[in-house]
GROMACS .gro file of C-alpha atoms in nm:
model
  515
    1MET     CA    1   6.663   2.588  12.449
    2GLN     CA    2   6.603   2.952  12.540
    3ASP     CA    3   6.292   3.142  12.453
    4ALA     CA    4   6.322   3.421  12.196
    5VAL     CA    5   6.364   3.786  12.341
    6VAL     CA    6   6.075   3.983  12.188
    7ARG     CA    7   6.167   4.365  12.228
    8PRO     CA    8   5.971   4.669  12.094
    9LEU     CA    9   6.122   4.840  11.797
   10ALA     CA   10   6.134   5.154  11.988
   11GLU     CA   11   6.403   4.990  12.214
   12LEU     CA   12   6.639   4.881  11.944
   13ASP     CA   13   6.940   5.086  11.862
   14SER     CA   14   7.016   5.229  11.495
   15GLU     CA   15   7.227   4.962  11.415
   16ALA     CA   16   6.979   4.677  11.509
   17LEU     CA   17   6.708   4.844  11.324
   18GLN     CA   18   6.927   4.901  10.992
   19ASN     CA   19   6.996   4.510  11.010
   20ILE     CA   20   6.598   4.396  11.059
   21LEU     CA   21   6.447   4.648  10.832
   22PRO     CA   22   6.526   4.513  10.518
   23GLU     CA   23   6.373   4.184  10.610
   24LEU     CA   24   6.026   4.311  10.747
   25PRO     CA   25   5.754   4.249  10.499
   26LEU     CA   26   5.598   4.542  10.320
   27TRP     CA   27   5.265   4.529  10.478
   28VAL     CA   28   5.442   4.630  10.807
   29LYS     CA   29   5.643   4.915  10.644
   30CYS     CA   30   5.368   5.040  10.393
   31PRO     CA   31   5.011   5.065  10.506
   32ASP     CA   32   4.867   5.035  10.149
   33TYR     CA   33   5.020   4.667  10.121
   34GLU     CA   34   4.783   4.391  10.250
   35ARG     CA   35   4.887   4.106  10.426
   36VAL     CA   36   4.836   3.784  10.228
   37ASP     CA   37   4.926   3.478  10.470
   38TRP     CA   38   4.625   3.279  10.308
   39LEU     CA   39   4.771   3.317   9.956
   40ASN     CA   40   5.133   3.180  10.089
   41LYS     CA   41   4.950   2.901  10.244
   42PHE     CA   42   4.771   2.831   9.916
   43LEU     CA   43   5.093   2.833   9.746
   44LEU     CA   44   5.276   2.604  10.001
   45ASP     CA   45   5.010   2.325   9.946
   46MET     CA   46   4.984   2.386   9.559
   47TRP     CA   47   5.364   2.404   9.531
   48PRO     CA   48   5.428   2.028   9.442
   49TYR     CA   49   5.173   2.031   9.167
   50LEU     CA   50   5.292   2.384   9.058
   51ASP     CA   51   5.642   2.243   9.044
   52LYS     CA   52   5.553   2.001   8.789
   53ALA     CA   53   5.334   2.200   8.573
   54ILE     CA   54   5.606   2.499   8.539
   55CYS     CA   55   5.891   2.233   8.475
   56SER     CA   56   5.668   2.101   8.224
   57ILE     CA   57   5.630   2.418   8.062
   58ILE     CA   58   6.013   2.488   8.095
   59ARG     CA   59   6.085   2.173   7.889
   60THR     CA   60   5.836   2.245   7.632
   61THR     CA   61   5.961   2.611   7.583
   62ALA     CA   62   6.334   2.511   7.602
   63GLN     CA   63   6.338   2.237   7.345
   64PRO     CA   64   6.303   2.457   7.020
   65ILE     CA   65   6.578   2.665   7.174
   66PHE     CA   66   6.833   2.369   7.217
   67LYS     CA   67   6.757   2.243   6.888
   68GLU     CA   68   6.910   2.568   6.735
   69TYR     CA   69   7.239   2.503   6.893
   70ILE     CA   70   7.267   2.128   6.789
   71GLY     CA   71   7.529   2.095   6.545
   72LYS     CA   72   7.712   2.420   6.626
   73TYR     CA   73   8.016   2.446   6.836
   74GLY     CA   74   8.058   2.089   6.822
   75ILE     CA   75   7.740   2.034   7.036
   76GLU     CA   76   7.571   1.698   6.966
   77ALA     CA   77   7.271   1.725   7.238
   78ILE     CA   78   7.131   1.934   7.524
   79GLU     CA   79   6.923   1.776   7.775
   80PHE     CA   80   6.776   1.812   8.131
   81GLU     CA   81   6.937   1.566   8.366
   82HIS     CA   82   6.732   1.701   8.668
   83LEU     CA   83   6.472   1.970   8.664
   84THR     CA   84   6.272   2.053   8.959
   85LEU     CA   85   6.211   2.377   9.132
   86GLY     CA   86   6.264   2.232   9.493
   87THR     CA   87   6.044   2.227   9.796
   88LEU     CA   88   6.024   2.582   9.864
   89PRO     CA   89   5.776   2.799   9.732
   90PRO     CA   90   5.801   3.195   9.655
   91THR     CA   91   5.648   3.399   9.929
   92LEU     CA   92   5.447   3.718   9.905
   93HIS     CA   93   5.542   3.960  10.170
   94GLY     CA   94   5.263   4.215  10.061
   95LEU     CA   95   4.997   4.262   9.798
   96LYS     CA   96   4.885   4.602   9.667
   97VAL     CA   97   4.570   4.639   9.455
   98PHE     CA   98   4.509   4.961   9.251
   99ASP     CA   99   4.159   5.118   9.206
  100THR     CA  100   4.145   5.207   8.853
  101ASN     CA  101   3.855   5.336   8.625
  102GLN     CA  102   3.959   5.096   8.328
  103ASN     CA  103   3.824   4.755   8.286
  104ASP     CA  104   4.089   4.581   8.446
  105LEU     CA  105   4.231   4.450   8.781
  106VAL     CA  106   4.575   4.575   8.896
  107LEU     CA  107   4.782   4.392   9.150
  108GLU     CA  108   5.151   4.477   9.275
  109PRO     CA  109   5.268   4.186   9.495
  110ALA     CA  110   5.614   4.200   9.635
  111VAL     CA  111   5.783   3.836   9.600
  112ARG     CA  112   6.052   3.646   9.744
  113TRP     CA  113   6.204   3.339   9.640
  114ALA     CA  114   6.486   3.193   9.818
  115GLY     CA  115   6.448   2.837   9.671
  116ASN     CA  116   6.636   2.504   9.667
  117PRO     CA  117   6.593   2.391   9.271
  118ASN     CA  118   6.783   2.109   9.143
  119ILE     CA  119   6.827   2.226   8.767
  120THR     CA  120   7.111   2.037   8.594
  121LEU     CA  121   7.178   2.071   8.204
  122VAL     CA  122   7.398   1.821   8.030
  123LEU     CA  123   7.580   1.938   7.700
  124LYS     CA  124   7.699   1.635   7.505
  125LEU     CA  125   8.002   1.721   7.286
  126LYS     CA  126   8.198   1.508   7.066
  127SER     CA  127   8.458   1.426   7.313
  128LEU     CA  128   8.286   1.493   7.660
  129ALA     CA  129   7.978   1.570   7.826
  130VAL     CA  130   7.956   1.919   8.019
  131THR     CA  131   7.745   1.931   8.327
  132VAL     CA  132   7.594   2.262   8.417
  133GLN     CA  133   7.408   2.300   8.745
  134LEU     CA  134   7.217   2.583   8.879
  135LEU     CA  135   7.174   2.601   9.266
  136ASP     CA  136   7.080   2.844   9.543
  137LEU     CA  137   6.850   3.059   9.342
  138GLN     CA  138   6.717   3.371   9.504
  139VAL     CA  139   6.485   3.624   9.311
  140PHE     CA  140   6.359   3.937   9.473
  141ALA     CA  141   6.084   4.124   9.261
  142ALA     CA  142   5.811   4.361   9.242
  143PRO     CA  143   5.605   4.297   8.940
  144ARG     CA  144   5.264   4.474   8.843
  145ILE     CA  145   5.016   4.220   8.724
  146SER     CA  146   4.718   4.361   8.542
  147LEU     CA  147   4.420   4.127   8.421
  148LYS     CA  148   4.249   4.270   8.170
  149PRO     CA  149   3.994   4.314   7.991
  150LEU     CA  150   3.738   4.171   8.261
  151VAL     CA  151   3.505   3.950   8.066
  152PRO     CA  152   3.181   3.748   8.163
  153THR     CA  153   3.361   3.444   8.057
  154PHE     CA  154   3.562   3.208   8.306
  155PRO     CA  155   3.828   3.294   8.446
  156CYS     CA  156   3.689   3.640   8.395
  157PHE     CA  157   4.001   3.799   8.227
  158ALA     CA  158   4.147   3.764   7.877
  159ASN     CA  159   4.508   3.866   7.938
  160ILE     CA  160   4.764   3.887   8.212
  161VAL     CA  161   5.008   4.169   8.158
  162VAL     CA  162   5.317   4.172   8.353
  163SER     CA  163   5.596   4.431   8.413
  164LEU     CA  164   5.866   4.506   8.649
  165MET     CA  165   5.837   4.837   8.868
  166GLU     CA  166   6.218   4.813   8.961
  167ARG     CA  167   6.532   4.586   8.849
  168PRO     CA  168   6.471   4.234   9.016
  169HIS     CA  169   6.744   4.116   9.253
  170VAL     CA  170   6.849   3.767   9.109
  171ASP     CA  171   7.155   3.553   9.299
  172PHE     CA  172   7.234   3.205   9.201
  173GLY     CA  173   7.540   2.958   9.184
  174LEU     CA  174   7.653   2.808   8.873
  175ARG     CA  175   7.848   2.468   8.884
  176ILE     CA  176   8.009   2.351   8.550
  177LEU     CA  177   8.212   2.003   8.574
  178GLY     CA  178   8.202   1.993   8.971
  179GLY     CA  179   8.341   2.350   9.012
  180ASP     CA  180   8.167   2.678   9.106
  181VAL     CA  181   8.248   2.913   8.825
  182MET     CA  182   8.084   3.199   9.030
  183SER     CA  183   8.403   3.202   9.252
  184ILE     CA  184   8.602   3.325   8.946
  185PRO     CA  185   8.700   3.694   9.027
  186GLY     CA  186   8.475   3.948   8.866
  187LEU     CA  187   8.250   3.679   8.678
  188TYR     CA  188   7.994   3.682   8.958
  189ARG     CA  189   7.927   4.071   8.957
  190PHE     CA  190   7.927   4.051   8.560
  191VAL     CA  191   7.673   3.782   8.531
  192GLN     CA  192   7.452   3.913   8.797
  193GLU     CA  193   7.448   4.293   8.626
  194THR     CA  194   7.393   4.113   8.277
  195ILE     CA  195   7.075   3.939   8.394
  196LYS     CA  196   6.930   4.230   8.553
  197LYS     CA  197   6.987   4.444   8.246
  198GLN     CA  198   6.860   4.172   8.009
  199VAL     CA  199   6.555   4.145   8.224
  200ALA     CA  200   6.511   4.500   8.259
  201SER     CA  201   6.536   4.577   7.887
  202MET     CA  202   6.249   4.331   7.826
  203TYR     CA  203   6.015   4.375   8.113
  204LEU     CA  204   6.101   4.658   8.311
  205TRP     CA  205   5.781   4.929   8.302
  206PRO     CA  206   5.671   5.048   8.052
  207GLN     CA  207   5.777   4.743   7.889
  208THR     CA  208   5.538   4.443   7.942
  209LEU     CA  209   5.493   4.066   7.915
  210GLU     CA  210   5.161   3.966   7.778
  211ILE     CA  211   5.029   3.644   7.830
  212PRO     CA  212   4.697   3.538   7.657
  213VAL     CA  213   4.444   3.328   7.835
  214LEU     CA  214   4.139   3.342   7.642
  215ASP     CA  215   4.078   3.370   7.254
  216PRO     CA  216   4.001   3.750   7.213
  217SER     CA  217   3.763   3.682   6.953
  218THR     CA  218   3.520   3.503   7.167
  219VAL     CA  219   3.549   3.752   7.478
  220VAL     CA  220   3.597   4.107   7.333
  221VAL     CA  221   3.289   4.308   7.362
  222LYS     CA  222   3.257   4.470   7.022
  223LYS     CA  223   3.211   4.843   7.025
  224PRO     CA  224   3.022   5.041   6.759
  225VAL     CA  225   3.230   5.113   6.434
  226GLY     CA  226   2.973   5.314   6.223
  227LEU     CA  227   2.605   5.367   6.142
  228LEU     CA  228   2.385   5.216   5.871
  229HIS     CA  229   2.149   5.452   5.702
  230VAL     CA  230   1.853   5.294   5.583
  231LYS     CA  231   1.574   5.480   5.343
  232VAL     CA  232   1.268   5.243   5.338
  233VAL     CA  233   1.135   5.353   4.983
  234ARG     CA  234   0.861   5.136   4.901
  235ALA     CA  235   0.713   4.784   4.847
  236MET     CA  236   0.507   4.650   4.552
  237LYS     CA  237   0.271   4.385   4.505
  238LEU     CA  238   0.228   4.275   4.860
  239MET     CA  239   0.028   3.977   4.936
  240LYS     CA  240  -0.315   4.005   5.069
  241ALA     CA  241  -0.300   3.897   5.445
  242ASP     CA  242  -0.689   3.849   5.473
  243ILE     CA  243  -0.924   3.690   5.234
  244ILE     CA  244  -1.153   4.003   5.247
  245GLY     CA  245  -0.974   4.333   5.171
  246THR     CA  246  -0.615   4.427   5.129
  247SER     CA  247  -0.316   4.474   5.395
  248ASP     CA  248  -0.189   4.744   5.640
  249PRO     CA  249   0.174   4.700   5.579
  250TYR     CA  250   0.448   4.824   5.759
  251VAL     CA  251   0.824   4.743   5.820
  252LYS     CA  252   1.059   4.636   6.081
  253LEU     CA  253   1.428   4.692   6.060
  254SER     CA  254   1.695   4.533   6.277
  255LEU     CA  255   2.076   4.409   6.259
  256SER     CA  256   2.160   4.070   6.358
  257GLY     CA  257   2.387   4.029   6.697
  258GLU     CA  258   2.365   4.068   7.057
  259ASP     CA  259   2.310   4.369   7.268
  260LEU     CA  260   2.165   4.583   6.989
  261PRO     CA  261   1.901   4.854   7.032
  262ALA     CA  262   1.537   4.793   7.002
  263VAL     CA  263   1.394   4.735   6.620
  264LYS     CA  264   1.297   5.030   6.420
  265LYS     CA  265   0.944   5.049   6.263
  266THR     CA  266   0.811   5.235   5.968
  267SER     CA  267   0.463   5.378   5.960
  268ILE     CA  268   0.153   5.198   5.882
  269LYS     CA  269  -0.007   5.228   5.531
  270LYS     CA  270  -0.351   5.138   5.549
  271HIS     CA  271  -0.532   4.926   5.267
  272ASN     CA  272  -0.236   4.944   5.052
  273LEU     CA  273  -0.064   4.670   4.873
  274ASN     CA  274   0.206   4.910   4.713
  275PRO     CA  275   0.289   5.146   4.999
  276VAL     CA  276   0.534   5.422   4.950
  277TRP     CA  277   0.726   5.517   5.277
  278ASN     CA  278   1.030   5.707   5.187
  279GLU     CA  279   1.136   5.700   5.564
  280ASN     CA  280   1.496   5.706   5.696
  281PHE     CA  281   1.650   5.527   6.006
  282ARG     CA  282   1.975   5.506   6.143
  283LEU     CA  283   2.100   5.156   6.273
  284ILE     CA  284   2.444   5.120   6.490
  285VAL     CA  285   2.684   4.870   6.334
  286LYS     CA  286   2.937   4.679   6.540
  287ASP     CA  287   3.072   4.402   6.290
  288PRO     CA  288   3.011   4.464   5.935
  289GLY     CA  289   3.187   4.164   5.843
  290SER     CA  290   2.923   3.943   5.986
  291GLN     CA  291   2.621   4.133   6.048
  292LEU     CA  292   2.288   4.122   5.847
  293LEU     CA  293   2.029   4.390   5.782
  294GLN     CA  294   1.702   4.235   5.859
  295LEU     CA  295   1.377   4.366   5.681
  296HIS     CA  296   1.030   4.198   5.789
  297VAL     CA  297   0.703   4.329   5.640
  298TYR     CA  298   0.392   4.287   5.847
  299ASP     CA  299   0.010   4.329   5.804
  300TRP     CA  300  -0.093   4.535   6.104
  301ASP     CA  301  -0.418   4.394   6.301
  302LYS     CA  302  -0.622   4.584   6.539
  303VAL     CA  303  -0.671   4.254   6.718
  304GLY     CA  304  -0.445   3.967   6.783
  305GLY     CA  305  -0.094   3.917   6.631
  306HIS     CA  306   0.034   4.073   6.324
  307ASP     CA  307   0.071   3.870   6.012
  308THR     CA  308   0.386   3.841   5.814
  309LEU     CA  309   0.387   3.900   5.456
  310GLY     CA  310   0.739   3.838   5.392
  311MET     CA  311   1.108   3.912   5.485
  312GLN     CA  312   1.468   3.951   5.352
  313VAL     CA  313   1.834   4.001   5.487
  314VAL     CA  314   2.121   4.199   5.347
  315PRO     CA  315   2.484   4.107   5.445
  316LEU     CA  316   2.664   4.445   5.550
  317LYS     CA  317   2.988   4.307   5.374
  318THR     CA  318   2.807   4.345   5.039
  319LEU     CA  319   2.814   4.727   5.109
  320THR     CA  320   3.076   4.972   5.009
  321PRO     CA  321   3.143   5.234   5.289
  322GLN     CA  322   3.045   5.575   5.206
  323GLU     CA  323   2.852   5.438   4.892
  324THR     CA  324   2.477   5.442   4.864
  325LYS     CA  325   2.334   5.133   4.721
  326GLN     CA  326   1.948   5.108   4.590
  327LEU     CA  327   1.828   4.754   4.622
  328THR     CA  328   1.487   4.600   4.515
  329LEU     CA  329   1.444   4.272   4.698
  330ASP     CA  330   1.217   3.959   4.661
  331LEU     CA  331   1.049   3.913   4.958
  332LEU     CA  332   1.053   3.544   5.104
  333LYS     CA  333   0.857   3.343   5.360
  334SER     CA  334   1.211   3.261   5.545
  335THR     CA  335   1.576   3.267   5.468
  336ASP     CA  336   1.577   2.888   5.395
  337ALA     CA  337   1.605   2.866   5.002
  338SER     CA  338   1.449   2.502   5.000
  339ASP     CA  339   1.151   2.614   5.190
  340PRO     CA  340   0.857   2.528   4.926
  341ARG     CA  341   0.641   2.808   5.047
  342ASP     CA  342   0.914   3.037   4.911
  343LYS     CA  343   0.788   2.983   4.567
  344LYS     CA  344   0.470   3.182   4.630
  345GLN     CA  345   0.521   3.552   4.525
  346ARG     CA  346   0.501   3.787   4.828
  347GLY     CA  347   0.602   4.106   4.642
  348ARG     CA  348   0.899   4.304   4.660
  349ILE     CA  349   1.081   4.588   4.858
  350MET     CA  350   1.275   4.873   4.771
  351VAL     CA  351   1.557   4.992   4.996
  352GLU     CA  352   1.846   5.268   4.977
  353LEU     CA  353   2.151   5.158   5.211
  354THR     CA  354   2.452   5.353   5.308
  355LEU     CA  355   2.728   5.221   5.540
  356VAL     CA  356   2.919   5.508   5.723
  357PRO     CA  357   3.206   5.404   5.940
  358PHE     CA  358   3.308   5.657   6.222
  359LYS     CA  359   3.594   5.878   6.203
  360GLU     CA  360   3.932   5.733   6.322
  361ASP     CA  361   3.990   6.043   6.528
  362SER     CA  362   3.636   6.170   6.637
  363SER     CA  363   3.757   6.408   6.908
  364ILE     CA  364   3.773   6.794   6.814
  365SER     CA  365   4.132   6.806   6.961
  366GLY     CA  366   4.236   6.531   6.709
  367ARG     CA  367   4.054   6.691   6.424
  368LEU     CA  368   4.191   7.036   6.491
  369ASP     CA  369   4.551   6.903   6.495
  370GLN     CA  370   4.478   6.734   6.151
  371ILE     CA  371   4.343   7.064   6.038
  372ASN     CA  372   4.641   7.268   6.166
  373GLY     CA  373   4.900   7.004   6.004
  374SER     CA  374   4.716   7.017   5.672
  375ARG     CA  375   4.725   7.393   5.668
  376LYS     CA  376   5.091   7.402   5.757
  377GLY     CA  377   5.157   7.162   5.463
  378SER     CA  378   4.942   7.353   5.232
  379GLY     CA  379   5.126   7.683   5.232
  380LYS     CA  380   5.036   8.022   5.396
  381GLY     CA  381   4.719   8.078   5.201
  382SER     CA  382   4.525   7.731   5.284
  383GLU     CA  383   4.171   7.766   5.349
  384LEU     CA  384   3.988   7.571   5.623
  385VAL     CA  385   3.862   7.234   5.515
  386ASP     CA  386   3.526   7.174   5.393
  387ASN     CA  387   3.215   7.096   5.579
  388ASP     CA  388   3.265   6.727   5.575
  389ASP     CA  389   3.595   6.779   5.779
  390ASP     CA  390   3.465   7.043   6.014
  391PRO     CA  391   3.509   6.889   6.357
  392PHE     CA  392   3.215   7.119   6.500
  393ASN     CA  393   2.970   6.980   6.275
  394GLY     CA  394   2.857   6.639   6.160
  395SER     CA  395   2.633   6.336   6.313
  396GLY     CA  396   2.768   6.070   6.545
  397LEU     CA  397   2.701   5.824   6.813
  398LEU     CA  398   2.725   5.929   7.200
  399SER     CA  399   2.771   5.587   7.393
  400VAL     CA  400   2.723   5.597   7.767
  401THR     CA  401   2.826   5.305   7.959
  402VAL     CA  402   2.723   5.318   8.325
  403GLN     CA  403   2.986   5.081   8.513
  404SER     CA  404   2.890   5.077   8.891
  405ALA     CA  405   2.822   5.286   9.187
  406GLU     CA  406   2.962   5.289   9.533
  407ASP     CA  407   2.807   5.368   9.868
  408VAL     CA  408   2.461   5.451   9.757
  409ASP     CA  409   2.242   5.438  10.072
  410GLY     CA  410   1.857   5.491  10.069
  411GLU     CA  411   1.629   5.560  10.378
  412SER     CA  412   1.408   5.296  10.318
  413HIS     CA  413   1.577   5.028  10.084
  414ASN     CA  414   1.864   4.962   9.857
  415ASN     CA  415   1.752   4.813   9.511
  416PRO     CA  416   1.952   5.045   9.307
  417TYR     CA  417   1.929   5.119   8.926
  418ALA     CA  418   2.051   5.412   8.719
  419THR     CA  419   1.866   5.636   8.463
  420LEU     CA  420   2.012   5.851   8.185
  421LEU     CA  421   1.837   6.157   8.052
  422PHE     CA  422   1.972   6.335   7.742
  423ARG     CA  423   1.752   6.575   7.517
  424GLY     CA  424   1.456   6.430   7.667
  425GLU     CA  425   1.535   6.074   7.590
  426ARG     CA  426   1.551   5.852   7.897
  427LYS     CA  427   1.700   5.514   7.939
  428ARG     CA  428   1.762   5.291   8.251
  429THR     CA  429   1.960   4.989   8.387
  430LYS     CA  430   1.861   4.700   8.543
  431MET     CA  431   1.782   4.692   8.897
  432ILE     CA  432   2.012   4.501   9.138
  433ARG     CA  433   1.842   4.422   9.473
  434LYS     CA  434   1.999   4.464   9.832
  435THR     CA  435   2.338   4.621   9.771
  436ARG     CA  436   2.494   4.956   9.811
  437ASP     CA  437   2.765   4.896   9.563
  438PRO     CA  438   2.582   4.778   9.235
  439ARG     CA  439   2.755   4.693   8.919
  440TRP     CA  440   2.551   4.742   8.612
  441ASN     CA  441   2.819   4.770   8.310
  442GLU     CA  442   2.527   4.862   8.098
  443GLU     CA  443   2.598   5.064   7.767
  444PHE     CA  444   2.336   5.290   7.595
  445GLN     CA  445   2.358   5.474   7.259
  446PHE     CA  446   2.211   5.826   7.158
  447MET     CA  447   2.239   5.906   6.765
  448ILE     CA  448   2.255   6.271   6.728
  449ASP     CA  449   2.300   6.519   6.430
  450GLN     CA  450   2.538   6.759   6.592
  451PRO     CA  451   2.836   6.723   6.850
  452PRO     CA  452   2.693   6.782   7.200
  453LEU     CA  453   2.891   7.098   7.275
  454ARG     CA  454   2.766   7.281   7.577
  455GLU     CA  455   2.520   7.008   7.655
  456LYS     CA  456   2.480   6.790   7.975
  457ILE     CA  457   2.361   6.418   8.035
  458ARG     CA  458   2.197   6.369   8.352
  459ILE     CA  459   2.254   6.031   8.539
  460GLU     CA  460   2.061   5.949   8.864
  461VAL     CA  461   2.082   5.649   9.071
  462LEU     CA  462   1.737   5.539   9.222
  463SER     CA  463   1.603   5.253   9.441
  464LYS     CA  464   1.280   5.090   9.398
  465ARG     CA  465   1.097   4.886   9.650
  466THR     CA  466   1.023   4.549   9.523
  467GLY     CA  467   0.674   4.521   9.732
  468PHE     CA  468   0.412   4.731   9.814
  469SER     CA  469   0.508   5.068   9.986
  470PHE     CA  470   0.371   5.440  10.005
  471ARG     CA  471   0.719   5.535   9.932
  472SER     CA  472   0.823   5.274   9.662
  473ARG     CA  473   1.100   5.491   9.474
  474GLU     CA  474   1.354   5.724   9.610
  475SER     CA  475   1.672   5.907   9.462
  476LEU     CA  476   1.991   5.812   9.596
  477GLY     CA  477   2.187   6.102   9.411
  478TYR     CA  478   2.254   6.243   9.050
  479VAL     CA  479   2.509   6.411   8.861
  480GLU     CA  480   2.514   6.617   8.555
  481VAL     CA  481   2.804   6.556   8.313
  482ASN     CA  482   2.893   6.835   8.091
  483LEU     CA  483   2.989   6.683   7.750
  484ASP     CA  484   3.244   6.947   7.626
  485ASP     CA  485   3.522   6.701   7.756
  486VAL     CA  486   3.372   6.402   7.569
  487VAL     CA  487   3.353   6.601   7.260
  488TYR     CA  488   3.695   6.760   7.271
  489ASN     CA  489   3.881   6.432   7.378
  490GLY     CA  490   3.657   6.161   7.230
  491ARG     CA  491   3.617   5.970   7.554
  492ILE     CA  492   3.605   6.028   7.929
  493ASN     CA  493   3.629   5.739   8.205
  494GLU     CA  494   3.547   5.898   8.532
  495LYS     CA  495   3.381   5.831   8.870
  496TYR     CA  496   3.167   6.136   8.998
  497HIS     CA  497   3.023   6.216   9.349
  498LEU     CA  498   2.674   6.208   9.335
  499ILE     CA  499   2.470   6.522   9.447
  500ASN     CA  500   2.229   6.478   9.732
  501SER     CA  501   2.425   6.153   9.846
  502LYS     CA  502   2.647   6.135  10.155
  503ASN     CA  503   2.925   5.920  10.015
  504GLY     CA  504   2.769   5.787   9.670
  505VAL     CA  505   2.989   5.769   9.355
  506VAL     CA  506   2.889   5.651   9.021
  507HIS     CA  507   3.125   5.537   8.752
  508VAL     CA  508   3.057   5.626   8.400
  509GLU     CA  509   3.241   5.607   8.062
  510ILE     CA  510   3.131   5.834   7.797
  511GLN     CA  511   3.227   5.829   7.414
  512TRP     CA  512   3.172   6.037   7.102
  513ASP     CA  513   3.230   5.876   6.783
  514ARG     CA  514   3.176   6.115   6.452
  515VAL     CA  515   3.056   5.995   6.110
   0.00000   0.00000   0.00000
């Protein structure tokens, strides 16, 4: 046997180049495609098991389809006689990974499969059995695969979304009753073009195939949907926490659920068993169908823990949106109705509650479109809508999610965290040790009375030494984000280059929801 002759591409003539270029993998022709030999080795080793698993899915999926044809056209039964995808797995000739600002991972593999499947289908008719065999299958495709959204539950994504970026190449033989029907003049091209058109109509971009992986109700992070306005009016006939004297009551308010802001507190009313507060609070609502307003009345003590005077809860599902409801509630020891300690009179608390959902389109551009549309439909002399619909007025919630940073480099240490400064209020993420590419994915909220037009939010990345040092903290860069685009569009999701940083970038998502 002679050794193969290896020649540089530059020495080949044009005809030889044209013959070999289609066979070159994409990672050779396109520098943005990665070589994935390791993944092909993985597919080769796993293919016997994947073959059985995929064939099992095919059988399960095909059974209901076959049943629809039983009794029609004289068909008595349709069965798989043989079903195997063969010994040759698909191969990836390159893999492209897209960098997006969204909460997803986008892959684009170049897939080629020249397999040796043995798929034989038997159609049992009244007088004979017809055998249909698929052979010599070849599939060349360039799918785009999106894993989204990314979630903190294994396998760390909730859905697989697949679309084809170009029409796939599909080639196969079809043998019926021992004869190759693809040899019939004109049939081969007709069948191939029909398959391409059918596949393209279903999955060619922007059409997609969505495969659910996890139950969305268990993994989707719930976003704020509105605000709960709470007015703590007064309390009546509270208990004496001490044997001598009265109580110094105050109220803590919170909503049930995870990842919610800190508890709100009223002022302390000294020596008063019938305190009057008339204090207003706003709480962020994420799920009005399941969340509870929790009210806890405490007796303030200068030394030691504060004694509990009573508590009560209000399910938000009992409230009508935009309608103020005044409630006078009996204070309990706990939410357990069978607790004998609840028979003791603990006083009452009066509150006023208003559930205010966010506007469906909180952006100024969207509201102006609605206003212009209503003007056109109302005639020439229409006036501007009232103040409740004025997009330049009204309170709302500014949500800021600090996703991550890249290439942040400190002179003395790299333990980065991020701080946010808006209208004098400062918030910060957790610190991540020994990294230049931290991922925080932390959300912060600012409740404000007017849209933040012509305002900026300052986001700074800092590093803090974990041990003792004269230079315990240093700035890794900052950016000031103009919020006009957020208000006009409702949401931005961008990466910003950090000022005073060589290559540092911070990824931030900001959303404005108006009530």
